[in-house]
Tab-separated table of C-alpha atoms and ligand atoms in Angstrom:
chain	number	residue	atom	x	y	z
A	17	MET	CA	-16.500	-213.875	-126.595
A	18	LYS	CA	-16.424	-210.335	-125.361
A	19	ARG	CA	-17.990	-207.510	-127.379
A	20	ILE	CA	-18.522	-203.891	-126.515
A	21	PHE	CA	-21.637	-201.965	-127.751
A	22	SER	CA	-22.545	-198.435	-126.878
A	23	GLY	CA	-24.433	-195.553	-128.337
A	24	VAL	CA	-25.130	-191.738	-128.265
A	25	GLN	CA	-28.321	-190.080	-129.407
A	26	PRO	CA	-27.894	-187.384	-132.119
A	27	THR	CA	-30.234	-184.994	-130.436
A	28	GLY	CA	-27.859	-181.961	-130.544
A	29	ASN	CA	-25.910	-180.261	-127.759
A	30	LEU	CA	-23.408	-183.085	-127.253
A	31	HIS	CA	-21.809	-182.171	-123.893
A	32	LEU	CA	-19.085	-182.711	-121.382
A	33	GLY	CA	-21.142	-185.365	-119.566
A	34	ASN	CA	-21.382	-187.398	-122.775
A	35	TYR	CA	-17.640	-187.049	-123.303
A	36	LEU	CA	-16.431	-187.819	-119.827
A	37	GLY	CA	-19.195	-190.316	-118.886
A	38	ALA	CA	-19.056	-192.243	-122.145
A	39	ILE	CA	-17.056	-191.384	-125.243
A	40	ARG	CA	-13.727	-190.818	-123.396
A	41	ASN	CA	-14.064	-194.196	-121.760
A	42	TRP	CA	-14.699	-195.881	-125.089
A	43	VAL	CA	-11.403	-194.556	-126.353
A	44	ARG	CA	-9.686	-196.448	-123.614
A	45	LEU	CA	-11.705	-199.620	-123.987
A	46	GLN	CA	-10.818	-200.032	-127.673
A	47	ASP	CA	-7.368	-201.121	-126.557
A	48	GLU	CA	-8.758	-203.714	-124.084
A	49	PHE	CA	-11.516	-205.174	-126.289
A	50	GLU	CA	-10.919	-206.304	-129.817
A	51	ASP	CA	-14.433	-206.071	-130.827
A	52	CYS	CA	-16.245	-202.695	-130.301
A	53	LEU	CA	-19.255	-201.165	-131.900
A	54	PHE	CA	-20.118	-197.495	-131.351
A	55	CYS	CA	-23.488	-196.383	-132.654
A	56	VAL	CA	-25.111	-192.990	-133.411
A	57	VAL	CA	-28.585	-194.013	-132.352
A	58	ASP	CA	-30.873	-192.015	-134.660
A	59	LEU	CA	-33.834	-194.325	-134.206
A	60	HIS	CA	-33.733	-193.468	-130.521
A	61	ALA	CA	-33.482	-189.764	-131.321
A	62	ILE	CA	-36.819	-189.575	-133.061
A	63	THR	CA	-38.707	-190.802	-130.040
A	64	VAL	CA	-39.018	-187.023	-129.461
A	65	TRP	CA	-39.401	-184.650	-132.425
A	66	GLN	CA	-36.221	-183.938	-134.419
A	67	GLU	CA	-36.102	-181.553	-137.322
A	68	PRO	CA	-34.912	-183.708	-140.194
A	69	LYS	CA	-32.155	-181.296	-141.287
A	70	ASP	CA	-30.906	-181.070	-137.718
A	71	LEU	CA	-30.948	-184.810	-137.303
A	72	VAL	CA	-28.601	-185.235	-140.287
A	73	ALA	CA	-26.182	-182.603	-138.941
A	74	ASN	CA	-26.345	-183.953	-135.446
A	75	THR	CA	-25.666	-187.480	-136.611
A	76	ARG	CA	-22.493	-186.308	-138.259
A	77	GLU	CA	-21.614	-184.259	-135.184
A	78	VAL	CA	-21.750	-187.278	-132.896
A	79	ALA	CA	-19.773	-189.441	-135.309
A	80	ALA	CA	-17.178	-186.608	-135.607
A	81	ALA	CA	-16.951	-186.454	-131.813
A	82	MET	CA	-16.251	-190.175	-131.531
A	83	ILE	CA	-13.544	-190.061	-134.207
A	84	ALA	CA	-12.037	-186.760	-132.816
A	85	ALA	CA	-11.988	-188.184	-129.243
A	86	GLY	CA	-9.753	-190.969	-130.584
A	87	ILE	CA	-11.979	-193.904	-131.557
A	88	ASP	CA	-10.219	-195.524	-134.489
A	89	PRO	CA	-12.765	-196.256	-137.229
A	90	GLU	CA	-10.411	-198.853	-138.714
A	91	ARG	CA	-10.271	-201.008	-135.572
A	92	ASN	CA	-13.873	-200.361	-134.459
A	93	VAL	CA	-17.309	-200.156	-136.012
A	94	ILE	CA	-18.766	-196.648	-136.058
A	95	PHE	CA	-22.202	-196.387	-137.644
A	96	ASN	CA	-25.665	-194.941	-137.399
A	97	GLN	CA	-28.453	-197.209	-136.203
A	98	SER	CA	-31.026	-196.628	-138.900
A	99	GLN	CA	-28.737	-198.080	-141.511
A	100	VAL	CA	-28.912	-201.531	-139.971
A	101	SER	CA	-32.458	-202.781	-140.076
A	102	ALA	CA	-31.729	-205.604	-137.597
A	103	HIS	CA	-32.148	-203.098	-134.735
A	104	ALA	CA	-35.750	-202.311	-135.606
A	105	GLU	CA	-36.534	-205.880	-136.424
A	106	LEU	CA	-35.128	-207.268	-133.148
A	107	ALA	CA	-36.733	-204.472	-131.241
A	108	TRP	CA	-40.161	-205.555	-132.492
A	109	ILE	CA	-39.479	-209.134	-131.216
A	110	PHE	CA	-38.432	-207.614	-127.903
A	111	ASN	CA	-41.660	-205.562	-127.776
A	112	CYS	CA	-43.284	-208.932	-127.538
A	113	VAL	CA	-40.956	-210.323	-124.924
A	114	ALA	CA	-40.787	-207.345	-122.495
A	115	ARG	CA	-43.763	-206.795	-120.154
A	116	LEU	CA	-45.612	-203.558	-119.703
A	117	GLY	CA	-44.913	-203.679	-115.993
A	118	TRP	CA	-41.204	-203.608	-116.703
A	119	LEU	CA	-41.384	-200.568	-118.821
A	120	ASP	CA	-43.763	-198.899	-116.353
A	121	ARG	CA	-40.873	-198.828	-113.884
A	122	MET	CA	-38.447	-196.883	-116.190
A	123	THR	CA	-37.657	-193.601	-114.475
A	124	GLN	CA	-36.251	-192.020	-117.637
A	125	PHE	CA	-39.603	-192.375	-119.435
A	126	LYS	CA	-41.281	-190.675	-116.472
A	127	GLU	CA	-38.750	-187.861	-116.577
A	128	LYS	CA	-38.883	-187.383	-120.341
A	129	ALA	CA	-42.620	-187.781	-120.764
A	130	GLY	CA	-43.272	-185.391	-117.926
A	131	LYS	CA	-46.789	-184.782	-116.585
A	132	ASP	CA	-48.552	-185.221	-119.912
A	133	LYS	CA	-47.580	-188.774	-120.641
A	134	GLU	CA	-50.656	-189.289	-122.848
A	135	ARG	CA	-48.920	-187.155	-125.451
A	136	ALA	CA	-45.538	-188.948	-125.337
A	137	SER	CA	-44.759	-191.132	-128.400
A	138	VAL	CA	-45.126	-194.901	-128.179
A	139	GLY	CA	-41.512	-195.034	-129.237
A	140	LEU	CA	-40.418	-193.149	-126.092
A	141	TYR	CA	-42.158	-195.749	-124.007
A	142	ALA	CA	-40.753	-198.716	-125.890
A	143	TYR	CA	-37.247	-197.126	-125.994
A	144	PRO	CA	-35.527	-199.577	-123.683
A	145	ASN	CA	-36.644	-202.527	-125.817
A	146	LEU	CA	-34.891	-200.927	-128.821
A	147	MET	CA	-31.897	-200.358	-126.597
A	148	ALA	CA	-31.844	-204.128	-125.782
A	149	ALA	CA	-32.082	-204.813	-129.539
A	150	ASP	CA	-29.094	-202.560	-130.252
A	151	ILE	CA	-26.845	-204.536	-127.890
A	152	LEU	CA	-28.220	-207.992	-128.416
A	153	ALA	CA	-28.312	-207.850	-132.210
A	154	TYR	CA	-24.579	-208.241	-131.852
A	155	LYS	CA	-24.666	-210.347	-128.713
A	156	GLY	CA	-22.866	-207.501	-127.046
A	157	THR	CA	-21.448	-208.469	-123.636
A	158	HIS	CA	-20.068	-205.151	-122.221
A	159	VAL	CA	-21.850	-201.793	-122.381
A	160	PRO	CA	-19.883	-198.682	-121.260
A	161	VAL	CA	-22.300	-195.950	-120.291
A	162	GLY	CA	-22.892	-193.133	-117.755
A	163	GLU	CA	-24.781	-193.831	-114.546
A	164	ASP	CA	-28.209	-192.710	-115.985
A	165	GLN	CA	-28.337	-195.795	-118.223
A	166	LYS	CA	-28.059	-198.322	-115.358
A	167	GLN	CA	-31.823	-199.018	-115.148
A	168	HIS	CA	-32.135	-199.520	-118.929
A	169	LEU	CA	-29.313	-202.050	-118.799
A	170	GLU	CA	-31.052	-203.996	-116.055
A	171	LEU	CA	-34.070	-204.225	-118.352
A	172	VAL	CA	-31.845	-205.504	-121.157
A	173	ARG	CA	-30.768	-208.301	-118.864
A	174	ASP	CA	-34.428	-209.108	-118.074
A	175	ILE	CA	-35.295	-209.240	-121.834
A	176	ALA	CA	-32.331	-211.546	-122.596
A	177	GLN	CA	-33.273	-213.789	-119.747
A	178	LYS	CA	-36.927	-213.995	-120.678
A	179	PHE	CA	-36.090	-214.592	-124.365
A	180	ASN	CA	-33.682	-217.429	-123.428
A	181	HIS	CA	-36.228	-218.886	-121.084
A	182	ASP	CA	-39.146	-218.650	-123.501
A	183	TYR	CA	-37.240	-220.111	-126.416
A	184	GLY	CA	-35.418	-222.723	-124.346
A	185	GLN	CA	-31.827	-221.743	-125.202
A	186	GLU	CA	-29.009	-219.665	-123.640
A	187	PHE	CA	-28.943	-217.606	-126.763
A	188	PHE	CA	-28.330	-214.064	-125.623
A	189	PRO	CA	-25.547	-213.130	-123.092
A	190	GLN	CA	-26.146	-211.293	-119.845
A	191	VAL	CA	-24.724	-207.792	-120.574
A	192	GLU	CA	-22.371	-206.188	-118.092
A	193	PRO	CA	-22.666	-202.440	-117.627
A	194	LEU	CA	-19.225	-200.676	-117.535
A	195	ILE	CA	-19.795	-197.555	-115.477
A	196	PHE	CA	-16.425	-196.239	-114.375
A	197	GLY	CA	-14.341	-193.091	-113.886
A	198	THR	CA	-14.967	-190.056	-111.717
A	199	ALA	CA	-17.581	-188.472	-114.112
A	200	THR	CA	-20.271	-191.189	-114.361
A	201	ARG	CA	-22.844	-188.555	-113.566
A	202	VAL	CA	-21.829	-184.962	-114.456
A	203	MET	CA	-24.368	-182.498	-113.110
A	204	SER	CA	-25.814	-179.278	-114.456
A	205	LEU	CA	-23.610	-176.225	-113.964
A	206	LYS	CA	-26.715	-174.318	-112.752
A	207	ASP	CA	-28.143	-176.933	-110.384
A	208	GLY	CA	-26.012	-179.630	-108.733
A	209	SER	CA	-29.137	-181.824	-108.175
A	210	SER	CA	-29.974	-182.322	-111.859
A	211	LYS	CA	-27.972	-184.106	-114.536
A	212	MET	CA	-26.122	-182.173	-117.283
A	213	SER	CA	-28.421	-182.826	-120.211
A	214	LYS	CA	-28.697	-182.166	-123.901
A	215	SER	CA	-32.349	-181.181	-123.500
A	216	ASP	CA	-31.863	-178.505	-120.720
A	217	SER	CA	-33.253	-175.312	-122.147
A	218	ALA	CA	-30.477	-173.295	-120.322
A	219	ASP	CA	-27.366	-173.458	-122.417
A	220	ASN	CA	-25.318	-172.312	-119.431
A	221	SER	CA	-26.136	-175.501	-117.626
A	222	ARG	CA	-23.759	-177.464	-119.842
A	223	ILE	CA	-20.456	-177.287	-121.657
A	224	ASN	CA	-21.213	-178.228	-125.207
A	225	MET	CA	-18.482	-180.041	-127.225
A	226	THR	CA	-18.918	-177.283	-129.779
A	227	ASP	CA	-18.423	-174.379	-127.350
A	228	ASN	CA	-15.397	-172.204	-127.994
A	229	ILE	CA	-12.682	-171.365	-125.519
A	230	ASP	CA	-14.385	-168.198	-124.259
A	231	GLY	CA	-17.662	-169.941	-123.956
A	232	ILE	CA	-16.156	-172.716	-121.829
A	233	ALA	CA	-14.357	-170.246	-119.519
A	234	ARG	CA	-17.542	-168.095	-119.189
A	235	LYS	CA	-19.800	-170.992	-118.295
A	236	ILE	CA	-17.397	-172.291	-115.678
A	237	LYS	CA	-17.026	-168.734	-114.234
A	238	LYS	CA	-20.792	-168.415	-114.048
A	239	ALA	CA	-21.367	-171.971	-112.619
A	240	LYS	CA	-23.390	-172.092	-109.423
A	241	THR	CA	-21.284	-172.597	-106.295
A	242	ASP	CA	-21.465	-171.888	-102.547
A	243	PRO	CA	-19.571	-169.327	-100.427
A	244	GLU	CA	-17.363	-171.873	-98.570
A	245	PRO	CA	-13.778	-172.702	-99.575
A	246	LEU	CA	-13.123	-176.189	-100.891
A	247	PRO	CA	-12.637	-178.827	-98.168
A	248	SER	CA	-9.470	-180.878	-97.819
A	249	GLU	CA	-11.297	-184.167	-97.802
A	250	ALA	CA	-13.995	-185.706	-99.943
A	251	GLN	CA	-16.364	-186.038	-96.977
A	252	GLY	CA	-16.478	-182.240	-96.798
A	253	LEU	CA	-18.273	-182.192	-100.138
A	254	ASP	CA	-21.300	-183.946	-98.682
A	255	GLY	CA	-24.329	-181.690	-99.024
A	256	ARG	CA	-22.431	-179.385	-101.473
A	257	PRO	CA	-23.622	-180.784	-104.839
A	258	GLU	CA	-22.343	-177.904	-106.966
A	259	ALA	CA	-18.908	-177.960	-105.380
A	260	ALA	CA	-18.743	-181.775	-105.614
A	261	ASN	CA	-19.695	-181.534	-109.285
A	262	LEU	CA	-16.933	-179.093	-110.211
A	263	VAL	CA	-14.358	-181.031	-108.297
A	264	GLY	CA	-15.470	-184.218	-110.025
A	265	ILE	CA	-15.257	-182.599	-113.415
A	266	TYR	CA	-11.713	-181.408	-112.615
A	267	ALA	CA	-10.750	-184.874	-111.357
A	268	ALA	CA	-12.047	-186.459	-114.511
A	269	LEU	CA	-10.352	-183.983	-116.848
A	270	ALA	CA	-7.056	-184.283	-114.990
A	271	ASP	CA	-7.325	-188.098	-114.934
A	272	THR	CA	-7.000	-188.210	-111.202
A	273	ASP	CA	-9.379	-188.621	-108.179
A	274	VAL	CA	-11.299	-186.211	-105.957
A	275	GLU	CA	-8.886	-186.684	-103.056
A	276	ALA	CA	-5.951	-185.554	-105.221
A	277	VAL	CA	-7.823	-182.480	-106.404
A	278	LEU	CA	-8.816	-181.509	-102.862
A	279	GLY	CA	-5.215	-182.163	-101.780
A	280	GLU	CA	-4.241	-179.369	-104.171
A	281	PHE	CA	-7.180	-177.006	-103.766
A	282	GLY	CA	-8.442	-177.718	-100.285
A	283	GLY	CA	-8.905	-174.456	-98.307
A	284	GLN	CA	-9.051	-172.267	-101.498
A	285	GLY	CA	-12.139	-170.517	-102.678
A	286	PHE	CA	-13.900	-170.766	-106.079
A	287	GLY	CA	-12.151	-167.573	-107.071
A	288	ALA	CA	-8.966	-169.591	-107.403
A	289	PHE	CA	-10.459	-172.939	-108.384
A	290	LYS	CA	-12.764	-171.890	-111.230
A	291	PRO	CA	-10.002	-170.304	-113.384
A	292	ALA	CA	-7.828	-173.433	-112.872
A	293	LEU	CA	-10.793	-175.631	-113.938
A	294	ALA	CA	-11.441	-173.445	-116.949
A	295	ASP	CA	-7.768	-173.606	-118.032
A	296	LEU	CA	-7.834	-177.391	-117.590
A	297	ALA	CA	-11.081	-177.792	-119.462
A	298	VAL	CA	-9.865	-175.721	-122.404
A	299	ALA	CA	-6.531	-177.553	-122.461
A	300	LYS	CA	-8.158	-180.970	-122.515
A	301	LEU	CA	-11.134	-180.250	-124.766
A	302	SER	CA	-9.661	-177.892	-127.394
A	303	PRO	CA	-7.614	-180.597	-129.241
A	304	VAL	CA	-10.780	-182.782	-129.464
A	305	GLN	CA	-12.958	-179.838	-130.457
A	306	ASP	CA	-10.543	-178.620	-133.151
A	307	GLU	CA	-10.506	-182.162	-134.728
A	308	MET	CA	-14.318	-182.356	-134.370
A	309	ARG	CA	-14.721	-179.017	-136.301
A	310	ARG	CA	-12.321	-180.231	-138.975
A	311	LEU	CA	-14.341	-183.414	-139.386
A	312	MET	CA	-17.723	-181.593	-139.394
A	313	ASP	CA	-16.400	-179.530	-142.293
A	314	ASP	CA	-15.616	-182.747	-144.101
A	315	ALA	CA	-19.041	-184.375	-144.192
A	316	GLU	CA	-17.983	-186.675	-146.938
A	317	HIS	CA	-15.321	-188.329	-144.760
A	318	VAL	CA	-17.741	-188.789	-141.882
A	319	ASP	CA	-20.302	-190.248	-144.125
A	320	THR	CA	-17.758	-192.687	-145.608
A	321	VAL	CA	-16.840	-193.855	-142.071
A	322	LEU	CA	-20.539	-194.351	-141.203
A	323	HIS	CA	-21.268	-196.196	-144.376
A	324	ALA	CA	-18.359	-198.592	-143.914
A	325	GLY	CA	-19.399	-199.093	-140.260
A	326	ALA	CA	-22.989	-199.876	-141.286
A	327	GLU	CA	-21.808	-202.545	-143.660
A	328	LYS	CA	-19.681	-204.292	-141.091
A	329	ALA	CA	-22.464	-204.009	-138.465
A	330	ASN	CA	-25.042	-205.312	-140.875
A	331	ASP	CA	-22.933	-208.453	-141.617
A	332	LEU	CA	-22.657	-209.121	-137.869
A	333	ALA	CA	-26.263	-208.484	-137.003
A	334	THR	CA	-27.827	-210.331	-139.971
A	335	MET	CA	-26.320	-213.664	-138.867
A	336	ILE	CA	-27.567	-213.309	-135.376
A	337	LEU	CA	-31.051	-212.063	-136.508
A	338	GLN	CA	-31.415	-215.139	-138.713
A	339	GLU	CA	-30.747	-217.424	-135.757
A	340	VAL	CA	-33.375	-215.429	-133.769
A	341	GLN	CA	-35.862	-215.825	-136.571
A	342	ASP	CA	-35.287	-219.515	-136.604
A	343	LEU	CA	-35.784	-219.733	-132.768
A	344	VAL	CA	-38.971	-217.658	-132.995
A	345	GLY	CA	-40.414	-219.724	-135.800
A	346	PHE	CA	-40.346	-217.147	-138.633
A	347	LEU	CA	-40.237	-219.025	-141.954
A	348	ARG	CA	-37.409	-217.684	-144.173
A	349	PRO	CA	-36.066	-218.717	-147.594
B	3	LIG	P1	-27.402	-190.402	-124.357
B	3	LIG	O1	-27.346	-190.046	-125.808
B	3	LIG	O2	-28.397	-189.701	-123.448
B	3	LIG	O3	-26.011	-190.253	-123.729
B	3	LIG	C1	-24.852	-190.841	-124.261
B	3	LIG	C2	-23.912	-191.357	-123.249
B	3	LIG	O4	-23.602	-190.240	-122.329
B	3	LIG	C3	-23.851	-190.567	-120.971
B	3	LIG	N1	-24.337	-189.346	-120.253
B	3	LIG	C4	-23.703	-188.954	-119.201
B	3	LIG	N2	-22.663	-189.356	-118.426
B	3	LIG	C5	-22.283	-188.588	-117.401
B	3	LIG	N3	-22.972	-187.491	-117.050
B	3	LIG	C6	-23.933	-187.008	-117.683
B	3	LIG	N4	-24.576	-185.882	-117.336
B	3	LIG	C7	-24.417	-187.775	-118.851
B	3	LIG	N5	-25.428	-187.563	-119.721
B	3	LIG	C8	-25.310	-188.601	-120.607
B	3	LIG	C9	-24.957	-191.628	-121.100
B	3	LIG	O5	-25.019	-192.440	-119.939
B	3	LIG	C10	-24.600	-192.373	-122.293
B	3	LIG	O6	-23.653	-193.421	-121.962
B	3	LIG	N6	-30.078	-194.622	-124.237
B	3	LIG	C11	-28.764	-194.053	-124.552
B	3	LIG	C12	-28.254	-194.359	-125.894
B	3	LIG	C13	-28.272	-195.857	-126.331
B	3	LIG	C14	-27.470	-196.818	-125.834
B	3	LIG	C15	-27.819	-197.975	-126.542
B	3	LIG	C16	-26.375	-196.880	-124.922
B	3	LIG	C17	-29.186	-196.377	-127.156
B	3	LIG	N7	-28.870	-197.665	-127.303
B	3	LIG	C18	-27.214	-199.222	-126.354
B	3	LIG	C19	-25.746	-198.086	-124.728
B	3	LIG	C20	-26.121	-199.255	-125.380
B	3	LIG	C21	-28.837	-192.568	-124.344
B	3	LIG	O7	-29.917	-191.978	-124.394
B	3	LIG	O8	-27.657	-191.928	-124.218
């Protein structure tokens, strides 16, 4: 059986990278896979401090973005993680399966904890175990994500394999990452060598899903570039990370590839390319953003979707968790 699972953290500043690298791909996958779960991962969010009021609003914002982008809540399961306790319960079991050495290798922990890792939360360190629990609580088989989640998904495979080995049964599937499209790693608009990120303190580094038309156009206009005109072939973008990023974003928004974009804009400078990119971004994002705003004003509707999703998710996860408990040797009524 094939089953999709993926998630987004409700940590605020949902951005173009999240949309192009993940959410937009999910919209397409819902037609290919009958069984899809999309989760607002609030347990993950609190691995770094979240103001409680903001967390509530950001949870609704991410759910609104998923629905506005075109994920159908009738056909798919949209829910927030904390409402299905199997995630936390299975994560504990995986805390006891995963090895410290495996987590020590996680580059995202090193990046997020920074120099002062003694002050990072234990949750931030154990984060990938919870991610494994998210997917495997449903025996998820396919996980559509951006490039930055690749290492975490390798760990999920290691955890599944060790669990199956330790308990002597091919119980959990080996998950397949689905990393596709031209925007698997959208970079910062201010620095082509760092990823566009929710936590970047510079708001100009990213296009937020809540930015208005003027904001989008202004940020693209101000984006860092170089003085050269665009090349006619993709090879010419080597060593030009900012140019490569903007061309990649254009290709993703236009649903085409980098070669096609360079076929059209090769030889032209950024003075011509940036306004074209801004127009395209506004044309493609505005309808999603308008619907997102409408949904964010209708918290009741969003909450109803999340609640119904949590019930469906809970039914699925409870059955699997009970089998896990039997395998592990937990006595239950
Ligand atoms: P998060 O919330 O950081 O990001 C959500 C999704 O957006 C993708 N993404 C990007 N794609 C392209 N360019 C970027 N600059 C960019 N930034 C983010 C991410 O790859 C992700 O697909 N650990 C996950 C959430 C998670 C999860 C899971 C995902 C928790 N449990 C289980 C899949 C399955 C995270 O922090 O995503």
